XYZ file of C-alpha atoms in Angstrom:
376
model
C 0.000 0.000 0.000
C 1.164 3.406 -0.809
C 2.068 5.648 2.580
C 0.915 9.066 3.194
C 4.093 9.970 1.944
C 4.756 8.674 -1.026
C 1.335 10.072 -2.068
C 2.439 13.526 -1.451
C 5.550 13.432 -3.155
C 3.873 11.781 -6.174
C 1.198 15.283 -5.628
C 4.649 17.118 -5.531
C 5.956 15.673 -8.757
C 3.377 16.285 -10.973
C 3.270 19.895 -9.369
C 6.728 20.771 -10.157
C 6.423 19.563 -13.926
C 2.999 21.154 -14.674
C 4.333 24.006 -16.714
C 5.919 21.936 -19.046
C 4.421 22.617 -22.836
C 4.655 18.984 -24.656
C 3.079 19.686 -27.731
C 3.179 17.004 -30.751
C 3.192 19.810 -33.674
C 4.866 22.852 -34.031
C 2.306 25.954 -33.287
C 4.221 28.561 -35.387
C 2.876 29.563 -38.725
C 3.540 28.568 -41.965
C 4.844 32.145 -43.005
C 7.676 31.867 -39.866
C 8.998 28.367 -40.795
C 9.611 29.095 -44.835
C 11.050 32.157 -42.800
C 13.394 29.573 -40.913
C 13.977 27.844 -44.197
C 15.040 31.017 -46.019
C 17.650 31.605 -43.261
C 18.983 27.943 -43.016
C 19.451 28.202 -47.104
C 21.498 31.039 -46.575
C 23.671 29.942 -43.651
C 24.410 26.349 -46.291
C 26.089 29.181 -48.260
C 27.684 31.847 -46.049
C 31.098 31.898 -44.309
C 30.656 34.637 -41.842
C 34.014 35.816 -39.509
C 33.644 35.853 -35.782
C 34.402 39.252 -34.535
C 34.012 39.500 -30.691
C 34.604 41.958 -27.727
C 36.235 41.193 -24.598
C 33.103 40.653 -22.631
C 32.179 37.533 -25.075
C 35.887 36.279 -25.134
C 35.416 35.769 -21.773
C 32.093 34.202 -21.915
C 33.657 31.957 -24.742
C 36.441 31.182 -22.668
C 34.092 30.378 -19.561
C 31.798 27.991 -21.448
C 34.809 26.061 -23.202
C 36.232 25.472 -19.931
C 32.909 24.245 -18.381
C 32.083 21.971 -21.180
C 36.259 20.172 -20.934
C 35.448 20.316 -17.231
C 32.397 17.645 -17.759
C 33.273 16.103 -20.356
C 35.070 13.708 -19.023
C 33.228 10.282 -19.293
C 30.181 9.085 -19.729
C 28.729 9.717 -16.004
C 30.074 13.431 -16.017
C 28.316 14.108 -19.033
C 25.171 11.910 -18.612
C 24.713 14.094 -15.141
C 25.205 17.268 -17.111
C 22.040 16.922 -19.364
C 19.948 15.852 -16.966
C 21.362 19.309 -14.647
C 20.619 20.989 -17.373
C 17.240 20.569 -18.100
C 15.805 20.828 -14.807
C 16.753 23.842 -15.092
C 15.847 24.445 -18.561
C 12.535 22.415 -19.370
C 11.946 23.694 -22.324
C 14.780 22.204 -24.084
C 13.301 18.818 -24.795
C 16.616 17.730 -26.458
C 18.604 17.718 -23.280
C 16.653 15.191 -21.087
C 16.248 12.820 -24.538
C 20.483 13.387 -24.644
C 20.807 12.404 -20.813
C 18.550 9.339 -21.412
C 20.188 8.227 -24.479
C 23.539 8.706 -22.773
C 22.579 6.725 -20.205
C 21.942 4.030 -22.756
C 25.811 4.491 -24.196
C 26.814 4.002 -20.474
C 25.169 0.706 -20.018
C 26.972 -0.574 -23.580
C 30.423 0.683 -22.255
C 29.659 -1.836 -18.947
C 28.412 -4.556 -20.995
C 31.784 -5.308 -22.340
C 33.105 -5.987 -19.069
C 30.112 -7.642 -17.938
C 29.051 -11.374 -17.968
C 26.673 -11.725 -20.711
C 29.019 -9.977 -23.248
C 32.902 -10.154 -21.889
C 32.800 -14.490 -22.772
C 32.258 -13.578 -26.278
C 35.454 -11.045 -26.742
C 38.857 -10.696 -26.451
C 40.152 -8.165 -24.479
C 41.421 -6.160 -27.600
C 37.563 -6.278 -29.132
C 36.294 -5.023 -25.382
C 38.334 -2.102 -25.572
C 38.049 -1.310 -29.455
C 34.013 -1.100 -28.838
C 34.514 0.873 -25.883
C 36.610 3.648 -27.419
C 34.086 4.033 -30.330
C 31.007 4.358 -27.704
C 32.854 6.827 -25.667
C 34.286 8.553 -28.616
C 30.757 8.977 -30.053
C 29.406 10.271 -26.469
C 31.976 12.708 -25.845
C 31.749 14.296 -29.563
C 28.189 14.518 -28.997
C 29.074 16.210 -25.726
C 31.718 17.944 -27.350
C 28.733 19.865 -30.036
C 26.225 20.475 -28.163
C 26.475 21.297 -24.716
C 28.519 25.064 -25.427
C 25.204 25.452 -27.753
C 22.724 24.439 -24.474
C 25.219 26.870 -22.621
C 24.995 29.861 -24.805
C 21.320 29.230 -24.703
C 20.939 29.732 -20.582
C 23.241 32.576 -21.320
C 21.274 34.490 -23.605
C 18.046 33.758 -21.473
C 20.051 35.024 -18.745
C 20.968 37.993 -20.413
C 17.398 38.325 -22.412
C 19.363 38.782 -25.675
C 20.454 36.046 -28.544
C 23.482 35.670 -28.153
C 23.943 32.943 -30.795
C 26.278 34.470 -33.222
C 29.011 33.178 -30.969
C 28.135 29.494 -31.906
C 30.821 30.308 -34.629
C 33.611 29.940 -31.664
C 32.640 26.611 -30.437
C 32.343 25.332 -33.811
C 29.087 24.263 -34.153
C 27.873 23.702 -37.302
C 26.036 26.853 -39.540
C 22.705 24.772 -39.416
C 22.265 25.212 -35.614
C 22.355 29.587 -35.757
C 18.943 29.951 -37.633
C 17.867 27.002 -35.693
C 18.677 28.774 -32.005
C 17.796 31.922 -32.949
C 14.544 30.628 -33.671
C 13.972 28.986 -30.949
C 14.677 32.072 -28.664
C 11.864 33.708 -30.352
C 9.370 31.290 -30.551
C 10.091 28.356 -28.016
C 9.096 25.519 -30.371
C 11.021 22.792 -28.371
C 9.969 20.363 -31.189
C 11.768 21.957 -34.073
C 14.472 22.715 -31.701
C 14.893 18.798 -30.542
C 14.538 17.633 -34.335
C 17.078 19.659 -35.306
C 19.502 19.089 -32.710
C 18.834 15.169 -33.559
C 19.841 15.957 -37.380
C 22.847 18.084 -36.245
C 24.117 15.541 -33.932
C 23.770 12.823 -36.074
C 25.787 14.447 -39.073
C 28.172 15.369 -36.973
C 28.567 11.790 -35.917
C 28.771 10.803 -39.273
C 31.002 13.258 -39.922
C 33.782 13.012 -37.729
C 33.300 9.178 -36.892
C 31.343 7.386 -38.438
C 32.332 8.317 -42.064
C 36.402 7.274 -40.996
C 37.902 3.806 -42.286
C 39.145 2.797 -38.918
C 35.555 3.033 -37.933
C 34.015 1.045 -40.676
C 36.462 -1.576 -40.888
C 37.523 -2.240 -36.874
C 33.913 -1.290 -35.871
C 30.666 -1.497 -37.903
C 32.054 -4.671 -40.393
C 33.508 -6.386 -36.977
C 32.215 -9.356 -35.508
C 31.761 -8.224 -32.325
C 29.758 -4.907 -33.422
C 27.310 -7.105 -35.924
C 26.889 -9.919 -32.488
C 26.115 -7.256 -30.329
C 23.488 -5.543 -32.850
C 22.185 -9.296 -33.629
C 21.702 -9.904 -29.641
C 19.644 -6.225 -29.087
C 21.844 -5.010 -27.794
C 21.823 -2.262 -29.604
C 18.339 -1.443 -27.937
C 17.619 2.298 -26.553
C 14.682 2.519 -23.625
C 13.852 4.647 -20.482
C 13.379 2.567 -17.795
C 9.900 3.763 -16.170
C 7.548 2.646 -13.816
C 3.945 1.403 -14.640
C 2.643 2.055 -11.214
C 4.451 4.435 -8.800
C 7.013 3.233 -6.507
C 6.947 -0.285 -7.316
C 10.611 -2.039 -7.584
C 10.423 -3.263 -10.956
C 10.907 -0.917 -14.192
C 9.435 -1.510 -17.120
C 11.253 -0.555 -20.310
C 10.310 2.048 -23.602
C 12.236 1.758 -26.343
C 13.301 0.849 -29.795
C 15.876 -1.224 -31.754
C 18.366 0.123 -33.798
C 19.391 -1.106 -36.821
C 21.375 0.157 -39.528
C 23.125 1.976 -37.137
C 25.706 2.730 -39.625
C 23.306 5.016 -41.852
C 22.762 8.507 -40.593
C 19.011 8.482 -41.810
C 18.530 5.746 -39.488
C 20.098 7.064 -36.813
C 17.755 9.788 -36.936
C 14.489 8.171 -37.427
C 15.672 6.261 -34.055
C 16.574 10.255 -31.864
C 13.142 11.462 -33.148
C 11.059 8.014 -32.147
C 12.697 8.155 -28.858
C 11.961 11.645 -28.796
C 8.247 10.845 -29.224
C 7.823 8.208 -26.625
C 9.846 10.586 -23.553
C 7.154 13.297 -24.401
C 4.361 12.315 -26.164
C 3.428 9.018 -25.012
C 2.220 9.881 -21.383
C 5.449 8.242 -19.991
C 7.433 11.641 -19.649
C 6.853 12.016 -15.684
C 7.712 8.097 -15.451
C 10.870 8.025 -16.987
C 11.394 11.683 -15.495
C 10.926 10.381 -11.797
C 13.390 7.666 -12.521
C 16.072 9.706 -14.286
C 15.729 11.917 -10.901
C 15.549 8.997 -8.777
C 18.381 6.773 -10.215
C 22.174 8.186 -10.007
C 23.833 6.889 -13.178
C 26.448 4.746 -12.293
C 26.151 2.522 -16.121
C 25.315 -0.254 -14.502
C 22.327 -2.274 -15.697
C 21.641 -2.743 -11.535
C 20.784 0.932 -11.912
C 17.153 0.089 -13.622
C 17.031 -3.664 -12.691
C 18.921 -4.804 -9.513
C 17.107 -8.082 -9.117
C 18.887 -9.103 -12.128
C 21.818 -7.213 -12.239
C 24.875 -6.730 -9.723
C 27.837 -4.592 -9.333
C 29.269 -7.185 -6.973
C 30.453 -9.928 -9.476
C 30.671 -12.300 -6.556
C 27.008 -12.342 -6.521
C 25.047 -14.839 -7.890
C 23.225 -12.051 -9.822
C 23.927 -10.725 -13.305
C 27.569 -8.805 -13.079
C 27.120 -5.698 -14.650
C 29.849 -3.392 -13.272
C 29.770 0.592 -13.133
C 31.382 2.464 -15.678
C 34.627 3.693 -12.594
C 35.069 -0.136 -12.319
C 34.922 -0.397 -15.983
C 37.024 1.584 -17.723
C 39.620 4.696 -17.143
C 38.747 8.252 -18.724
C 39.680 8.618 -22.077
C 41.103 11.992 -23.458
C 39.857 13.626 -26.881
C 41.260 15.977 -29.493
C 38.339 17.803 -31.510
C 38.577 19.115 -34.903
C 36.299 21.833 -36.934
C 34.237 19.987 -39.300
C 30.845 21.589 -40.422
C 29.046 18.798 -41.973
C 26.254 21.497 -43.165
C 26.467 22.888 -47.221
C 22.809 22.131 -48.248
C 19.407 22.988 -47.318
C 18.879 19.400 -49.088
C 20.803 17.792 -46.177
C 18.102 19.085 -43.919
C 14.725 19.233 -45.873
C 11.779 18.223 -44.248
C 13.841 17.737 -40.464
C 11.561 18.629 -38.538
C 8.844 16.245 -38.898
C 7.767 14.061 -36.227
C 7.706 10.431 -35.618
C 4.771 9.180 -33.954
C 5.229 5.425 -32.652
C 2.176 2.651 -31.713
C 3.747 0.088 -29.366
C 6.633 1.171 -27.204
C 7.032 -1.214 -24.413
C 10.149 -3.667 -25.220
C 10.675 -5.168 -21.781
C 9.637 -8.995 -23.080
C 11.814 -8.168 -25.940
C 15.047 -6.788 -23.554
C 14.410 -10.146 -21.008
C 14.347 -12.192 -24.423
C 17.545 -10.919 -25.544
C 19.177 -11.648 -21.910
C 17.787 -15.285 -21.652
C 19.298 -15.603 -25.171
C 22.676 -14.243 -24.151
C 22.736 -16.172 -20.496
C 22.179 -19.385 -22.717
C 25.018 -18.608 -24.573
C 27.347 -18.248 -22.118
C 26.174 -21.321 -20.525
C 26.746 -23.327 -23.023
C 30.083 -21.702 -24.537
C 31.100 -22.743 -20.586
C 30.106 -26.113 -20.824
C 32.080 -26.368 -24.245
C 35.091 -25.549 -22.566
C 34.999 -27.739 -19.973
């Protein structure tokens, strides 16, 4: 039975997230988005110069420093979205990036864990780890100066998005912001952070030979997609404080073509917000401190303690070291073409993948069961 309590902060919860606008369709007019269009045409084919004063060198300077600060590794970073949008609710995007993320955590732990660790060398473990944390901390890399700048000019109560130009972000994302500041249409905001993130991806990892030969043609990438593992949910509960989460998702596949990839950021996108699980998967993302274990959503399956007769599924600290980066300016933007029609929505029927997820895992305990008993 649910105490006194727990009723009250439930009363509490939905209180403090009652302003929040989740609206399916964009409400501006037709004459402001072939306005949006006009300016992200002209962007494709402009090279502007950055000319600044000391004021936003210093303001550059501050946000660059912030962003190295948490972009560490996957927990720093995961932690940063969700920071971020409790404080800024109307950027949809960031609590979608700090689920997602959490997602990349639990595949960086799943290489050292039991189900996966049997079927790779060490040298295929740590391959597969540096191209998940690689993608996560260009991701981080792109957009969180942009989610910065954003607060800033809020702060401020001016745009102050010319200065996107010094963090690199790609040309698309000006018109995009500037928009946004206007109009607060979180929807063609989170689209087109989706498609920006996504060609970035593609541009500075995905498109490499190292990636497409030692990654996405490997063995161990194509057994790991084959196993879903490759699956992306927010772990939520059906009824209030029960134990047991159940899990929203989808499967990725294709994960190698940036269309895909997309399709998959703007279906999650519609089942965090417009599926009437957003205060769920909310309360756990609040309730949960991402550690990248899988024990974080389902502890009666999965352990950090790998002497425990439960799943081992260790934290990302146990897991791996920090990795450092080196980032490079590559705008991935030339064409309105690239971006035509990005901000349409994905709407999505059936959502809940937890019998699919528990498949996967019986599959995978089999496995290593019998892959045991064969080398006995």
């Amino acid at each position: 039975m649910i105490q006194r309590n727990e009723i009250m902060s439930l009363h509490c919860l939905f209180r403090k997230h009652a302003d929040v606008k989740v609206l399916p369709y964009s409400m501006v007019s037709d004459y402001d988005k072939n306005e949006l269009y006009h300016q992200l045409t002209l962007a494709s084919q402009k090279h502007e110069p950055l000319t600044t004063n000391q004021e936003e060198r210093n303001l550059i300077k501050n946000i660059k420093l912030r962003t190295k600060l948490l972009n560490v590794n996957n927990i720093t970073r995961t932690n940063a979205y969700l920071n971020f949008y409790l404080a800024n609710e109307d950027v949809h995007w960031a609590l979608l990036a700090h689920m997602v993320s959490r997602n990349g955590g639990w595949s960086m732990t799943d290489l050292k864990s039991d189900i996966i660790s049997p079927f790779l060398q060490n040298h295929q473990q740590t391959t597969l780890f540096h191209f998940l944390e690689r993608a996560n901390a260009l991701i981080f890399h792109d957009a969180y100066p942009q989610l910065l700048l954003y607060e800033e000019s809020k702060t401020r109560k001016k745009p102050l998005f010319d200065l996107l130009l010094a963090f690199n972000v790609s040309k698309f994302m000006k018109p995009i912001w500037k928009h946004f500041f206007q109009y607060r249409d979180s929807h063609i905001l989170t689209n087109a952070l989706i498609t920006n993130e996504q060609n970035y991806l593609e541009k500075n990892l995905m498109n490499s030979d190292g990636t497409k030969k030692h990654i996405l043609n490997s063995l161990s990438f194509m057994i790991q997609e084959k196993l879903g593992l490759t699956n992306v949910f927010f772990p939520h509960q059906k009824i209030f404080f029960q134990p047991i989460h159940s899990l929203a998702g989808v499967e990725i596949q294709n994960f190698s073509e940036v269309s895909a990839r997309i399709h998959v950021g703007k279906t999650l996108y519609d089942i965090l917000f417009f599926q009437q699980l957003y205060e769920r998967i909310l309360d756990f993302a609040e309730r949960n401190t991402h550690t990248a274990s899988r024990s974080d959503y389902w502890p009666h399956l999965f352990s950090t303690n790998m002497t425990n007769k439960k799943i081992y599924s260790p934290t990302l600290y146990s897991a791996w070291e920090d990795v450092e980066h080196i980032f490079t300016k590559n705008d991935w933007f030339t064409s309105f073409d690239q971006v035509k029609g990005f901000e349409q929505m994905v709407k999505v029927n059936s959502v809940d993948v937890t019998k699919d997820v528990k498949f996967d895992l019986l599959k995978l305990v089999s496995l290593v069961k019998m892959k045991q008993q064969i080398m006995l």
